[in-house]
Amino acid sequence: MPELIIDGQPLRVAQGTTVAAALMSAGDRCSRTSVSGQRRAPLCGMGICQECRVNVDGLRRLACQTLCRDGMHVETRP
Ligand code: FES
């Protein structure tokens, strides 16, 4: 079972869990903050809406298209 860090908080998830699914178990369940300051969350779950953009180990990724790995650092806040 991989353990990742989401906004500084450790979270252990089942193998094969997407980052979007992990976000549903962590913090405020959001993936990013819009330019107007609203918190946004994964919506479509299939790579279309782009609402699930997060920083994974310093790179911008779609949370719904990214599998959790042990030691992964996910950031949802600028
Ligand atoms: S949830 Fe829509 S692109 Fe990831």
CSV table of N, CA, C and O and ligand atoms in Angstrom, one decimal:
chain,number,residue,atom,x,y,z
A,1,MET,N,0.9,-1.2,0.0
A,1,MET,CA,0.0,0.0,0.0
A,1,MET,C,0.9,1.2,0.0
A,1,MET,O,1.6,1.5,0.9
A,2,PRO,N,0.8,2.0,-1.1
A,2,PRO,CA,1.6,3.2,-1.1
A,2,PRO,C,1.2,4.3,-0.1
A,2,PRO,O,0.0,4.4,0.2
A,3,GLU,N,2.2,5.1,0.4
A,3,GLU,CA,1.9,6.2,1.2
A,3,GLU,C,2.4,7.4,0.5
A,3,GLU,O,3.5,7.5,0.1
A,4,LEU,N,1.5,8.4,0.3
A,4,LEU,CA,1.8,9.6,-0.3
A,4,LEU,C,1.6,10.8,0.7
A,4,LEU,O,1.0,10.6,1.7
A,5,ILE,N,2.1,11.9,0.3
A,5,ILE,CA,2.0,13.1,1.1
A,5,ILE,C,1.1,14.1,0.4
A,5,ILE,O,1.5,14.5,-0.7
A,6,ILE,N,0.0,14.5,0.9
A,6,ILE,CA,-0.9,15.5,0.3
A,6,ILE,C,-0.9,16.7,1.2
A,6,ILE,O,-1.3,16.7,2.3
A,7,ASP,N,-0.4,17.8,0.6
A,7,ASP,CA,-0.3,19.1,1.3
A,7,ASP,C,0.3,18.9,2.7
A,7,ASP,O,-0.2,19.4,3.7
A,8,GLY,N,1.4,18.1,2.8
A,8,GLY,CA,2.1,17.9,4.0
A,8,GLY,C,1.6,16.8,4.9
A,8,GLY,O,2.2,16.5,5.9
A,9,GLN,N,0.4,16.2,4.6
A,9,GLN,CA,-0.2,15.2,5.4
A,9,GLN,C,0.0,13.8,4.8
A,9,GLN,O,-0.4,13.6,3.6
A,10,PRO,N,0.5,12.9,5.5
A,10,PRO,CA,0.6,11.5,4.9
A,10,PRO,C,-0.7,10.8,4.8
A,10,PRO,O,-1.7,11.0,5.6
A,11,LEU,N,-0.8,10.0,3.7
A,11,LEU,CA,-2.1,9.3,3.5
A,11,LEU,C,-1.7,7.9,2.8
A,11,LEU,O,-1.0,7.9,1.8
A,12,ARG,N,-2.1,6.8,3.4
A,12,ARG,CA,-1.9,5.5,2.9
A,12,ARG,C,-3.1,5.1,2.1
A,12,ARG,O,-4.3,5.2,2.6
A,13,VAL,N,-2.9,4.6,0.9
A,13,VAL,CA,-4.0,4.2,0.0
A,13,VAL,C,-3.8,2.8,-0.6
A,13,VAL,O,-2.7,2.3,-0.5
A,14,ALA,N,-4.8,2.2,-1.1
A,14,ALA,CA,-4.7,0.9,-1.7
A,14,ALA,C,-3.9,1.0,-3.0
A,14,ALA,O,-4.0,2.1,-3.7
A,15,GLN,N,-3.2,0.0,-3.4
A,15,GLN,CA,-2.5,0.0,-4.7
A,15,GLN,C,-3.5,0.2,-5.8
A,15,GLN,O,-4.6,-0.4,-5.8
A,16,GLY,N,-3.1,1.0,-6.8
A,16,GLY,CA,-4.0,1.3,-7.9
A,16,GLY,C,-4.9,2.5,-7.7
A,16,GLY,O,-5.7,2.8,-8.6
A,17,THR,N,-4.8,3.1,-6.6
A,17,THR,CA,-5.7,4.3,-6.3
A,17,THR,C,-5.1,5.5,-7.1
A,17,THR,O,-3.9,5.7,-7.2
A,18,THR,N,-6.0,6.3,-7.7
A,18,THR,CA,-5.6,7.5,-8.4
A,18,THR,C,-5.5,8.6,-7.4
A,18,THR,O,-6.0,8.5,-6.3
A,19,VAL,N,-4.7,9.6,-7.8
A,19,VAL,CA,-4.5,10.8,-6.9
A,19,VAL,C,-5.9,11.4,-6.7
A,19,VAL,O,-6.2,11.9,-5.6
A,20,ALA,N,-6.7,11.5,-7.7
A,20,ALA,CA,-8.1,12.1,-7.5
A,20,ALA,C,-8.8,11.3,-6.4
A,20,ALA,O,-9.5,12.0,-5.6
A,21,ALA,N,-8.8,10.0,-6.4
A,21,ALA,CA,-9.5,9.2,-5.4
A,21,ALA,C,-8.9,9.5,-4.0
A,21,ALA,O,-9.6,9.6,-3.0
A,22,ALA,N,-7.5,9.6,-4.0
A,22,ALA,CA,-6.9,9.9,-2.7
A,22,ALA,C,-7.3,11.3,-2.2
A,22,ALA,O,-7.5,11.4,-0.9
A,23,LEU,N,-7.5,12.2,-3.1
A,23,LEU,CA,-7.9,13.6,-2.6
A,23,LEU,C,-9.3,13.5,-1.9
A,23,LEU,O,-9.5,14.3,-1.0
A,24,MET,N,-10.1,12.6,-2.4
A,24,MET,CA,-11.4,12.5,-1.7
A,24,MET,C,-11.3,12.0,-0.3
A,24,MET,O,-12.3,12.2,0.5
A,25,SER,N,-10.2,11.4,0.1
A,25,SER,CA,-10.0,11.0,1.5
A,25,SER,C,-9.2,11.9,2.3
A,25,SER,O,-8.9,11.7,3.5
A,26,ALA,N,-8.8,13.1,1.7
A,26,ALA,CA,-7.8,13.9,2.4
A,26,ALA,C,-8.3,15.4,2.4
A,26,ALA,O,-8.9,15.8,1.4
A,27,GLY,N,-8.0,16.1,3.4
A,27,GLY,CA,-8.2,17.5,3.5
A,27,GLY,C,-9.5,18.0,3.1
A,27,GLY,O,-10.5,17.4,3.5
A,28,ASP,N,-9.6,19.0,2.2
A,28,ASP,CA,-10.9,19.6,1.8
A,28,ASP,C,-11.4,19.0,0.5
A,28,ASP,O,-12.3,19.5,-0.1
A,29,ARG,N,-10.8,17.9,0.1
A,29,ARG,CA,-11.2,17.1,-1.1
A,29,ARG,C,-11.0,17.9,-2.4
A,29,ARG,O,-11.6,17.5,-3.5
A,30,CYS,N,-10.2,19.0,-2.4
A,30,CYS,CA,-10.0,19.8,-3.5
A,30,CYS,C,-8.7,19.5,-4.2
A,30,CYS,O,-7.8,19.0,-3.5
A,31,SER,N,-8.5,19.9,-5.4
A,31,SER,CA,-7.3,19.7,-6.2
A,31,SER,C,-6.5,21.0,-6.4
A,31,SER,O,-5.3,20.9,-6.7
A,32,ARG,N,-7.2,22.1,-6.5
A,32,ARG,CA,-6.5,23.3,-6.8
A,32,ARG,C,-7.3,24.5,-6.4
A,32,ARG,O,-8.5,24.4,-5.9
A,33,THR,N,-6.7,25.7,-6.6
A,33,THR,CA,-7.4,27.0,-6.4
A,33,THR,C,-7.5,27.8,-7.7
A,33,THR,O,-6.5,27.9,-8.4
A,34,SER,N,-8.7,28.2,-8.1
A,34,SER,CA,-8.9,29.0,-9.3
A,34,SER,C,-8.2,30.4,-9.2
A,34,SER,O,-7.9,30.8,-8.1
A,35,VAL,N,-8.1,31.1,-10.3
A,35,VAL,CA,-7.5,32.4,-10.3
A,35,VAL,C,-8.4,33.4,-9.5
A,35,VAL,O,-7.9,34.4,-9.0
A,36,SER,N,-9.7,33.1,-9.3
A,36,SER,CA,-10.5,33.9,-8.5
A,36,SER,C,-10.5,33.5,-7.0
A,36,SER,O,-11.3,34.1,-6.2
A,37,GLY,N,-9.7,32.5,-6.7
A,37,GLY,CA,-9.6,32.1,-5.3
A,37,GLY,C,-10.5,31.0,-4.8
A,37,GLY,O,-10.5,30.6,-3.7
A,38,GLN,N,-11.4,30.4,-5.8
A,38,GLN,CA,-12.3,29.3,-5.4
A,38,GLN,C,-11.5,28.0,-5.4
A,38,GLN,O,-10.7,27.7,-6.3
A,39,ARG,N,-11.8,27.2,-4.4
A,39,ARG,CA,-11.2,25.8,-4.4
A,39,ARG,C,-12.0,25.0,-5.4
A,39,ARG,O,-13.2,25.1,-5.5
A,40,ARG,N,-11.3,24.2,-6.2
A,40,ARG,CA,-11.9,23.3,-7.2
A,40,ARG,C,-11.6,21.9,-6.9
A,40,ARG,O,-10.6,21.6,-6.2
A,41,ALA,N,-12.4,21.0,-7.4
A,41,ALA,CA,-12.2,19.5,-7.1
A,41,ALA,C,-12.4,18.7,-8.4
A,41,ALA,O,-13.0,19.2,-9.4
A,42,PRO,N,-11.9,17.5,-8.5
A,42,PRO,CA,-12.1,16.7,-9.6
A,42,PRO,C,-13.5,16.5,-10.0
A,42,PRO,O,-14.4,16.4,-9.1
A,43,LEU,N,-13.8,16.6,-11.3
A,43,LEU,CA,-15.2,16.5,-11.7
A,43,LEU,C,-15.5,15.3,-12.6
A,43,LEU,O,-16.3,14.5,-12.3
A,44,CYS,N,-14.9,15.3,-13.7
A,44,CYS,CA,-15.2,14.2,-14.7
A,44,CYS,C,-14.6,12.9,-14.4
A,44,CYS,O,-15.1,11.8,-14.7
A,45,GLY,N,-13.4,12.9,-13.9
A,45,GLY,CA,-12.7,11.6,-13.6
A,45,GLY,C,-12.1,10.9,-14.8
A,45,GLY,O,-11.7,9.7,-14.6
A,46,MET,N,-12.1,11.6,-15.9
A,46,MET,CA,-11.6,10.9,-17.1
A,46,MET,C,-10.7,11.8,-18.0
A,46,MET,O,-10.6,11.5,-19.2
A,47,GLY,N,-10.1,12.8,-17.4
A,47,GLY,CA,-9.1,13.6,-18.2
A,47,GLY,C,-9.7,14.7,-19.1
A,47,GLY,O,-8.9,15.2,-19.9
A,48,ILE,N,-10.9,15.0,-18.9
A,48,ILE,CA,-11.5,16.0,-19.8
A,48,ILE,C,-11.6,17.4,-19.2
A,48,ILE,O,-11.2,18.4,-19.8
A,49,CYS,N,-12.1,17.5,-18.0
A,49,CYS,CA,-12.4,18.8,-17.4
A,49,CYS,C,-11.2,19.6,-16.9
A,49,CYS,O,-11.3,20.9,-16.7
A,50,GLN,N,-10.1,19.0,-16.6
A,50,GLN,CA,-8.9,19.7,-16.1
A,50,GLN,C,-9.0,20.3,-14.7
A,50,GLN,O,-8.2,21.0,-14.2
A,51,GLU,N,-10.1,20.0,-14.0
A,51,GLU,CA,-10.3,20.5,-12.7
A,51,GLU,C,-9.5,19.9,-11.7
A,51,GLU,O,-9.3,20.4,-10.6
A,52,CYS,N,-8.9,18.8,-12.0
A,52,CYS,CA,-8.1,18.0,-11.0
A,52,CYS,C,-6.6,18.3,-11.1
A,52,CYS,O,-5.8,17.5,-10.5
A,53,ARG,N,-6.2,19.3,-11.7
A,53,ARG,CA,-4.8,19.6,-11.8
A,53,ARG,C,-4.2,19.8,-10.5
A,53,ARG,O,-4.7,20.6,-9.6
A,54,VAL,N,-3.1,19.1,-10.2
A,54,VAL,CA,-2.3,19.2,-9.0
A,54,VAL,C,-0.8,19.2,-9.3
A,54,VAL,O,-0.4,18.9,-10.4
A,55,ASN,N,0.0,19.6,-8.4
A,55,ASN,CA,1.4,19.4,-8.5
A,55,ASN,C,1.8,18.1,-7.9
A,55,ASN,O,1.5,17.9,-6.7
A,56,VAL,N,2.5,17.2,-8.7
A,56,VAL,CA,3.0,16.0,-8.2
A,56,VAL,C,4.5,16.0,-8.3
A,56,VAL,O,5.0,16.1,-9.4
A,57,ASP,N,5.1,16.0,-7.2
A,57,ASP,CA,6.6,16.0,-7.2
A,57,ASP,C,7.1,17.2,-8.0
A,57,ASP,O,8.1,17.1,-8.8
A,58,GLY,N,6.4,18.3,-8.0
A,58,GLY,CA,6.8,19.5,-8.6
A,58,GLY,C,6.4,19.7,-10.1
A,58,GLY,O,6.7,20.7,-10.7
A,59,LEU,N,5.6,18.7,-10.6
A,59,LEU,CA,5.2,18.7,-12.0
A,59,LEU,C,3.6,18.8,-12.0
A,59,LEU,O,3.0,18.1,-11.2
A,60,ARG,N,3.1,19.6,-12.9
A,60,ARG,CA,1.6,19.6,-13.1
A,60,ARG,C,1.1,18.3,-13.7
A,60,ARG,O,1.5,17.9,-14.7
A,61,ARG,N,0.1,17.7,-13.0
A,61,ARG,CA,-0.5,16.5,-13.4
A,61,ARG,C,-2.0,16.5,-13.3
A,61,ARG,O,-2.5,17.3,-12.4
A,62,LEU,N,-2.7,15.7,-14.0
A,62,LEU,CA,-4.1,15.5,-13.8
A,62,LEU,C,-4.3,14.4,-12.7
A,62,LEU,O,-3.8,13.2,-12.9
A,63,ALA,N,-4.9,14.7,-11.6
A,63,ALA,CA,-5.0,13.7,-10.5
A,63,ALA,C,-5.8,12.5,-10.9
A,63,ALA,O,-5.5,11.4,-10.5
A,64,CYS,N,-6.8,12.7,-11.8
A,64,CYS,CA,-7.6,11.5,-12.2
A,64,CYS,C,-6.8,10.6,-13.1
A,64,CYS,O,-7.3,9.4,-13.3
A,65,GLN,N,-5.7,11.0,-13.7
A,65,GLN,CA,-5.0,10.2,-14.6
A,65,GLN,C,-3.6,9.7,-14.0
A,65,GLN,O,-2.8,9.2,-14.8
A,66,THR,N,-3.5,9.9,-12.7
A,66,THR,CA,-2.2,9.6,-12.1
A,66,THR,C,-2.4,8.7,-11.0
A,66,THR,O,-3.2,8.9,-10.1
A,67,LEU,N,-1.7,7.6,-11.0
A,67,LEU,CA,-1.7,6.6,-9.9
A,67,LEU,C,-0.8,7.0,-8.8
A,67,LEU,O,0.3,7.5,-9.0
A,68,CYS,N,-1.3,6.7,-7.6
A,68,CYS,CA,-0.5,7.0,-6.4
A,68,CYS,C,0.8,6.1,-6.3
A,68,CYS,O,0.7,4.9,-6.6
A,69,ARG,N,1.9,6.7,-6.0
A,69,ARG,CA,3.1,6.0,-5.8
A,69,ARG,C,3.6,6.2,-4.4
A,69,ARG,O,3.4,7.3,-3.8
A,70,ASP,N,4.4,5.3,-3.8
A,70,ASP,CA,4.9,5.5,-2.5
A,70,ASP,C,5.9,6.7,-2.5
A,70,ASP,O,6.7,6.8,-3.4
A,71,GLY,N,5.7,7.6,-1.5
A,71,GLY,CA,6.6,8.7,-1.4
A,71,GLY,C,6.3,9.9,-2.3
A,71,GLY,O,7.0,10.9,-2.3
A,72,MET,N,5.2,9.8,-3.0
A,72,MET,CA,4.7,10.9,-3.9
A,72,MET,C,4.3,12.1,-3.1
A,72,MET,O,3.7,12.0,-2.0
A,73,HIS,N,4.7,13.3,-3.5
A,73,HIS,CA,4.3,14.5,-2.9
A,73,HIS,C,3.3,15.3,-3.7
A,73,HIS,O,3.6,15.6,-4.9
A,74,VAL,N,2.1,15.5,-3.2
A,74,VAL,CA,1.0,16.1,-4.0
A,74,VAL,C,0.7,17.4,-3.3
A,74,VAL,O,0.5,17.5,-2.1
A,75,GLU,N,0.6,18.5,-4.1
A,75,GLU,CA,0.3,19.8,-3.6
A,75,GLU,C,-0.9,20.4,-4.3
A,75,GLU,O,-0.9,20.3,-5.5
A,76,THR,N,-1.9,20.8,-3.6
A,76,THR,CA,-3.1,21.4,-4.2
A,76,THR,C,-3.2,22.9,-4.0
A,76,THR,O,-4.1,23.5,-4.6
A,77,ARG,N,-2.3,23.4,-3.3
A,77,ARG,CA,-2.3,24.9,-3.0
A,77,ARG,C,-1.1,25.6,-3.7
A,77,ARG,O,0.0,25.0,-3.7
A,78,PRO,N,-1.3,26.8,-4.2
A,78,PRO,CA,-0.2,27.5,-4.8
A,78,PRO,C,0.9,27.8,-3.8
A,78,PRO,O,0.7,27.8,-2.6
B,1,FES,S1,-11.3,15.0,-13.0
B,1,FES,FE1,-11.7,16.0,-15.0
B,1,FES,S2,-9.7,15.9,-15.9
B,1,FES,FE2,-9.4,14.9,-14.0
